[in-house]
Amino acid sequence: MIRPRKGSRIRPALPALALAAALTATAFTAPPATAQSETFTLTLRHLDREGAPTDSYSTRVVGVSGAGEAVEERPHDASGTVTLRLPKGRYLLDSQLLPESEGAGVDWLVQPRLDLDHDTTVTLDARTTSPVDVRPPEAGARPEHAMSFVEVHHDGRTRSANLMSSADGLRVAHVGPAAEAGSVTASFDAYWIGERADYGLGYRFTSGRALTGFARRPAAGDLATLKVCAADRGATGGVGSAAILPSEGTTVGLGAQFARPGTATFHVTPERGAWDLSYTTPGTPETPPNRYEAPDLPVRAGATTTHTFDNAVLGPALDPTPGAAPAGVRDGDRLALDVPLLADGEGHTPSAPVFRSATTTLHRDGVLVGTHRGDPGRASFTLGTAAQARYRLTATAVHGTGTRAGRTTAVWTFDSAATTTPTALPLSAVRFTPALDLAGTAPAGAELRVPVTVQGPAAGAGTRSLRVRTSVGGGGTWTEAPVVNGAVVVRNPAAGGTVSFRATLTDAQGNTLDQTLGNAYRTR
């Protein structure tokens, strides 16, 4: 059995930042003080856990508002005392007092409100810190890593500080007066590795202070469970990787590698809010890894959420999230299509869909406008006319190998004229979601209920008509499959056979879809 190898996943403060930059707050360059700037002396004294001066520290002073709002300083002096001359204003101060011996843990002190309006001395004393004691209910679990994070809002500006550390041995303290109520957000995310599952223990608070010590010992029933199931439709094996990450804020997550087909299990804290799941397929010299995401998952204590990635049935999928980008857009005389044509069985979109060939064509009143090849479901066309016309948009992708290779085709017809602003095209999709094993197969000879879901303008009351047919002969012949209570029933062929689906759809406005999923799943 392959035991997972762990790693971290980072949500940086800015997407373009590299890993090292993600572990510090946004940097600022201190401008030279002008003749008009009123400046004051800031003296920082660093004391270790014995109360003695120490040179083992890393301190950062960041301007929040006032004349010093663009300041960032990282002062250091071997004596343990350092002096700065800074413009009048509010600052965020944080300091890591580093341990003299390995395993002793870091002391992190944060002053979210440092109002520099007179000469000021701040003592950063490790003796004022208290332990962070956050651990899972599994006695044998071992600590992996953690991130402590503080974000300060003041006068319309935001500054932050964070610390990447062990999930065990950390001590923290708030320094100085409290800031305004609700202006400080503090979070702590710790990860532990268990025998059969891993743990994401995250907490987030909004107040006027940073944390001074912090203790949580959640019971098993206090945690939610997230499961990542990795399919292996081609029976090629390999090692994939799953990851969890809190959905909100600058944070760190946890990754785990495991053999496919297989499952990774994580227990997480509902107090942290929603969580993100991701899965990355194994890569090969010929095929790069493919990444799937399931973001913003609500979790509840005692409940299990399972996502299966990279399984059949592959087909078009539209993003149901309110405000999501439309699958097709008309803007003036430009028409663009961007629909995941090979989303997996649960509708997760692959970062780099694996396909053998892909073609997208557009016809206007029966006359070819253009053809694009490659990149399934993505194309852009210049129409050259503002007049309203009937358009036929056809997207096809072939995936898999051998005689049972899958073929996805979607043909949309709709009326369109030039627009003055980007306007969504009336494109719908039909999803078929049978319960399959992690090899993408179903039992031979069995009756299988296959849920059918309409997405897009034709969803719900937007459907004028829907016809579904199935084929167990690779699409040579088709059999009517009535949709009853949101599903069709398929009699599976003998072992080693395939089932194909065809949906013919008309929405309430007369726009149509003819969608075919050839060799959608196999039998065993």
Coordinates of C-alpha atoms in Angstrom, one line a residue, residues 163-470:
L163 CA 4.1 33.0 10.0
M164 CA 4.7 29.6 8.5
S165 CA 5.7 27.2 11.3
S166 CA 5.3 23.7 12.7
A167 CA 1.8 22.8 13.8
D168 CA 3.3 22.1 17.2
G169 CA 5.3 24.2 19.6
L170 CA 4.2 27.7 18.5
R171 CA 3.6 30.5 21.1
V172 CA 1.9 33.8 20.2
A173 CA 1.0 37.1 21.9
H174 CA -0.8 40.3 21.1
V175 CA 1.3 43.4 21.8
G176 CA 0.1 46.9 22.6
P177 CA -3.4 48.5 22.7
A178 CA -6.4 46.9 20.9
A179 CA -7.2 48.3 17.5
E180 CA -10.8 49.3 16.6
A181 CA -13.4 46.6 17.0
G182 CA -13.7 44.4 13.9
S183 CA -10.5 45.8 12.3
V184 CA -8.3 42.8 13.0
T185 CA -8.7 39.4 11.5
A186 CA -6.6 36.6 12.9
S187 CA -6.6 33.0 11.6
F188 CA -4.7 29.9 12.5
D189 CA -4.6 26.8 10.2
A190 CA -2.8 23.7 11.4
Y191 CA -2.4 20.3 9.6
W192 CA -1.8 16.9 11.1
I193 CA -1.1 13.6 9.5
G194 CA -3.1 10.6 10.7
E195 CA -3.1 6.9 10.1
R196 CA -6.2 6.7 7.9
A197 CA -7.0 10.3 7.4
D198 CA -5.4 13.7 7.7
Y199 CA -6.6 16.8 9.5
G200 CA -7.1 20.5 8.6
L201 CA -7.8 22.4 11.8
G202 CA -8.5 26.0 10.9
Y203 CA -10.0 28.9 12.9
R204 CA -10.6 32.5 12.0
F205 CA -11.6 35.5 14.3
T206 CA -12.4 39.1 13.8
S207 CA -11.8 41.5 16.7
G208 CA -9.5 44.3 17.6
R209 CA -6.6 42.1 18.7
A210 CA -4.2 39.4 17.6
L211 CA -4.2 36.1 19.4
T212 CA -2.4 35.5 22.8
G213 CA -2.3 31.8 23.0
F214 CA -4.9 29.6 21.5
A215 CA -6.2 26.1 22.4
R216 CA -8.7 23.9 20.6
R217 CA -9.1 20.1 21.0
P218 CA -12.0 19.2 18.7
A219 CA -13.6 15.8 19.2
A220 CA -14.2 13.5 16.2
G221 CA -17.9 14.6 16.1
D222 CA -16.9 18.3 15.8
L223 CA -15.2 17.8 12.5
A224 CA -16.5 17.5 8.9
T225 CA -15.1 14.9 6.5
L226 CA -13.9 15.7 2.9
K227 CA -13.2 12.7 0.6
V228 CA -11.4 12.8 -2.7
C229 CA -12.0 9.8 -4.9
A230 CA -9.6 9.4 -7.9
A231 CA -10.8 7.4 -10.9
D232 CA -8.7 5.5 -13.3
R233 CA -10.7 5.1 -16.4
G234 CA -7.8 3.9 -18.5
A235 CA -6.5 1.4 -15.9
T236 CA -3.1 2.9 -16.2
G237 CA -2.5 3.4 -12.4
G238 CA -0.1 6.0 -11.3
V239 CA 0.0 8.3 -8.3
G240 CA -2.3 11.3 -8.1
S241 CA -2.5 14.0 -5.5
A242 CA -5.4 15.5 -3.5
A243 CA -5.4 18.8 -1.5
I244 CA -7.5 20.8 0.9
L245 CA -7.4 24.5 1.4
P246 CA -9.6 26.9 3.4
S247 CA -11.6 28.9 0.9
E248 CA -11.2 32.3 2.6
G249 CA -8.1 34.4 3.2
T250 CA -4.3 34.1 2.7
T251 CA -3.6 30.6 4.0
V252 CA -1.8 27.3 3.6
G253 CA -3.4 23.9 2.9
L254 CA -2.3 20.3 2.8
G255 CA -1.6 17.9 0.0
A256 CA -1.5 14.1 -0.1
Q257 CA -0.4 11.6 -2.8
F258 CA -2.0 8.3 -3.3
A259 CA -2.3 5.5 -5.9
R260 CA -5.3 5.6 -8.2
P261 CA -7.9 4.4 -8.2
G262 CA -8.1 5.4 -4.6
T263 CA -9.4 7.7 -1.9
A264 CA -7.9 10.4 0.3
T265 CA -9.8 11.4 3.5
F266 CA -9.5 14.7 5.3
H267 CA -11.2 15.8 8.5
V268 CA -11.7 19.6 8.8
T269 CA -13.1 22.2 11.1
P270 CA -16.4 23.8 10.1
E271 CA -15.4 26.9 12.1
R272 CA -13.0 27.9 9.3
G273 CA -15.9 28.2 6.9
A274 CA -15.9 26.7 3.4
W275 CA -13.1 24.5 2.1
D276 CA -11.6 23.9 -1.4
L277 CA -10.8 20.4 -2.7
S278 CA -8.5 19.7 -5.6
Y279 CA -7.2 16.7 -7.4
T280 CA -4.3 16.3 -9.8
T281 CA -3.9 13.3 -12.1
P282 CA -0.6 11.5 -12.6
G283 CA 1.5 13.0 -15.4
T284 CA 3.5 11.2 -18.0
P285 CA 6.2 12.3 -20.5
E286 CA 3.5 12.5 -23.1
T287 CA 0.6 13.8 -21.0
P288 CA 1.0 16.6 -18.4
P289 CA -0.9 16.3 -15.1
N290 CA -4.5 17.4 -15.2
R291 CA -5.9 19.4 -12.3
Y292 CA -9.5 19.5 -11.1
E293 CA -11.0 21.8 -8.5
A294 CA -14.1 21.8 -6.3
P295 CA -14.1 25.2 -4.5
D296 CA -16.1 26.8 -1.7
L297 CA -17.5 23.6 -0.3
P298 CA -19.7 24.2 2.8
V299 CA -19.0 21.7 5.6
R300 CA -20.9 20.6 8.7
A301 CA -19.8 18.8 11.8
G302 CA -20.4 15.1 11.4
A303 CA -21.2 15.3 7.7
T304 CA -19.2 13.8 4.8
T305 CA -18.7 15.4 1.5
T306 CA -17.3 13.2 -1.3
H307 CA -16.1 14.3 -4.7
T308 CA -15.0 11.9 -7.4
F309 CA -12.6 13.3 -10.0
D310 CA -11.7 12.2 -13.5
N311 CA -14.4 9.6 -13.9
A312 CA -16.9 9.0 -16.7
V313 CA -19.2 10.3 -18.1
L314 CA -17.2 13.0 -19.9
G315 CA -19.3 15.7 -21.5
P316 CA -20.2 19.4 -21.7
A317 CA -20.8 21.2 -18.3
L318 CA -21.9 24.7 -17.6
D319 CA -20.9 26.5 -14.4
P320 CA -24.0 26.9 -12.3
T321 CA -22.4 29.5 -9.9
P322 CA -24.3 32.8 -10.0
G323 CA -22.3 35.4 -11.9
A324 CA -20.2 32.7 -13.6
A325 CA -18.9 33.6 -17.1
P326 CA -21.2 32.3 -19.8
A327 CA -20.3 29.5 -22.1
G328 CA -20.7 31.6 -25.2
V329 CA -20.7 35.3 -25.8
R330 CA -21.7 37.6 -28.7
D331 CA -19.9 41.0 -28.6
G332 CA -20.5 43.2 -31.7
D333 CA -19.5 41.0 -34.7
R334 CA -17.4 38.6 -32.5
L335 CA -18.7 35.3 -31.2
A336 CA -16.7 33.3 -28.7
L337 CA -17.3 29.8 -27.2
D338 CA -15.7 28.6 -24.0
V339 CA -17.5 25.5 -22.7
P340 CA -15.7 22.6 -20.9
L341 CA -16.5 19.9 -23.5
L342 CA -14.8 17.1 -21.5
A343 CA -15.8 17.8 -17.9
D344 CA -15.7 14.7 -15.7
G345 CA -18.7 12.8 -14.4
E346 CA -19.4 15.2 -11.6
G347 CA -18.9 18.3 -13.8
H348 CA -15.4 19.2 -12.7
T349 CA -13.5 21.0 -15.4
P350 CA -10.0 19.7 -16.3
S351 CA -7.2 22.2 -16.5
A352 CA -5.8 20.5 -19.6
P353 CA -8.3 18.1 -21.1
V354 CA -6.8 15.0 -22.6
F355 CA -8.1 14.5 -26.2
R356 CA -7.0 13.0 -29.5
S357 CA -8.7 15.6 -31.7
A358 CA -11.1 18.6 -31.4
T359 CA -12.9 20.7 -33.9
T360 CA -15.3 23.7 -33.5
T361 CA -17.2 25.1 -36.5
L362 CA -19.7 27.9 -37.0
H363 CA -22.3 28.2 -39.7
R364 CA -24.5 31.2 -40.4
D365 CA -27.7 30.5 -42.3
G366 CA -26.1 27.2 -43.5
V367 CA -22.9 28.8 -44.7
L368 CA -19.6 28.0 -43.0
V369 CA -18.1 31.0 -41.1
G370 CA -15.0 29.3 -39.8
T371 CA -13.3 26.2 -38.3
H372 CA -11.0 26.0 -35.3
R373 CA -9.0 22.9 -34.3
G374 CA -7.6 21.9 -30.9
D375 CA -8.6 23.1 -27.4
P376 CA -12.0 21.4 -27.0
G377 CA -15.0 23.7 -26.7
R378 CA -13.0 26.9 -27.2
A379 CA -13.1 29.1 -30.3
S380 CA -13.6 32.6 -31.5
F381 CA -15.1 33.8 -34.8
T382 CA -15.5 37.1 -36.6
L383 CA -18.9 37.2 -38.2
G384 CA -18.5 40.2 -40.5
T385 CA -22.2 41.1 -40.4
A386 CA -24.5 42.8 -37.9
A387 CA -27.7 41.3 -39.4
Q388 CA -29.7 38.7 -37.4
A389 CA -29.1 35.2 -38.6
R390 CA -29.5 31.6 -37.6
Y391 CA -26.3 30.1 -36.3
R392 CA -25.2 26.5 -35.9
L393 CA -22.2 26.1 -33.6
T394 CA -20.7 22.6 -33.5
A395 CA -18.0 21.4 -31.0
T396 CA -16.5 17.9 -31.2
A397 CA -13.8 16.2 -29.2
V398 CA -12.4 12.6 -29.4
H399 CA -10.8 11.2 -26.3
G400 CA -9.4 7.8 -25.2
T401 CA -7.9 5.1 -27.4
G402 CA -8.9 2.1 -29.4
T403 CA -12.3 1.1 -30.7
R404 CA -14.0 2.3 -27.5
A405 CA -12.6 5.8 -27.7
G406 CA -15.2 8.4 -26.6
R407 CA -16.6 11.1 -28.8
T408 CA -18.4 14.1 -27.5
T409 CA -20.3 16.3 -29.9
A410 CA -22.6 19.3 -29.1
V411 CA -24.5 21.2 -31.8
W412 CA -26.2 24.4 -30.8
T413 CA -28.6 26.4 -33.0
F414 CA -29.8 29.9 -32.1
D415 CA -30.6 33.3 -33.6
S416 CA -28.2 36.2 -33.1
A417 CA -27.5 39.7 -34.2
A418 CA -24.8 42.2 -33.4
T419 CA -24.7 43.5 -29.8
T420 CA -23.5 46.7 -28.3
T421 CA -22.3 44.9 -25.1
P422 CA -21.1 41.4 -24.5
T423 CA -24.2 39.2 -24.4
A424 CA -24.5 35.6 -23.4
L425 CA -25.5 33.1 -26.1
P426 CA -28.4 30.8 -25.3
L427 CA -26.3 27.6 -24.9
S428 CA -27.5 24.7 -22.8
A429 CA -26.0 21.3 -21.9
V430 CA -27.4 17.9 -20.8
R431 CA -25.5 16.0 -18.1
F432 CA -25.7 12.2 -17.7
T433 CA -24.5 11.0 -14.3
P434 CA -24.7 7.2 -13.7
A435 CA -23.2 5.7 -10.6
L436 CA -19.9 4.1 -11.8
D437 CA -17.0 2.5 -10.1
L438 CA -13.6 4.2 -10.1
A439 CA -12.7 2.4 -13.3
G440 CA -15.6 4.2 -15.1
T441 CA -17.5 1.0 -15.5
A442 CA -21.0 -0.4 -14.6
P443 CA -22.1 -4.1 -14.1
A444 CA -22.8 -6.0 -17.3
G445 CA -26.4 -7.0 -18.0
A446 CA -27.8 -4.9 -15.1
E447 CA -30.5 -2.2 -15.4
L448 CA -28.8 1.1 -14.5
R449 CA -30.7 4.3 -13.6
V450 CA -28.9 7.3 -15.2
P451 CA -29.9 10.8 -13.8
V452 CA -30.3 13.4 -16.6
T453 CA -29.8 17.1 -15.8
V454 CA -30.3 20.1 -18.1
Q455 CA -28.1 23.1 -17.6
G456 CA -28.3 26.6 -19.0
P457 CA -31.3 28.5 -20.4
A458 CA -33.2 25.3 -21.0
A459 CA -33.0 24.2 -17.3
G460 CA -36.2 23.7 -15.4
A461 CA -39.2 25.5 -16.9
G462 CA -36.9 26.6 -19.8
T463 CA -37.3 23.2 -21.5
R464 CA -39.8 23.0 -24.3
S465 CA -38.8 19.4 -25.3
L466 CA -36.2 16.8 -24.4
R467 CA -35.6 13.5 -26.2
V468 CA -33.0 11.0 -25.0
R469 CA -31.7 7.9 -26.9
T470 CA -29.1 5.3 -25.9

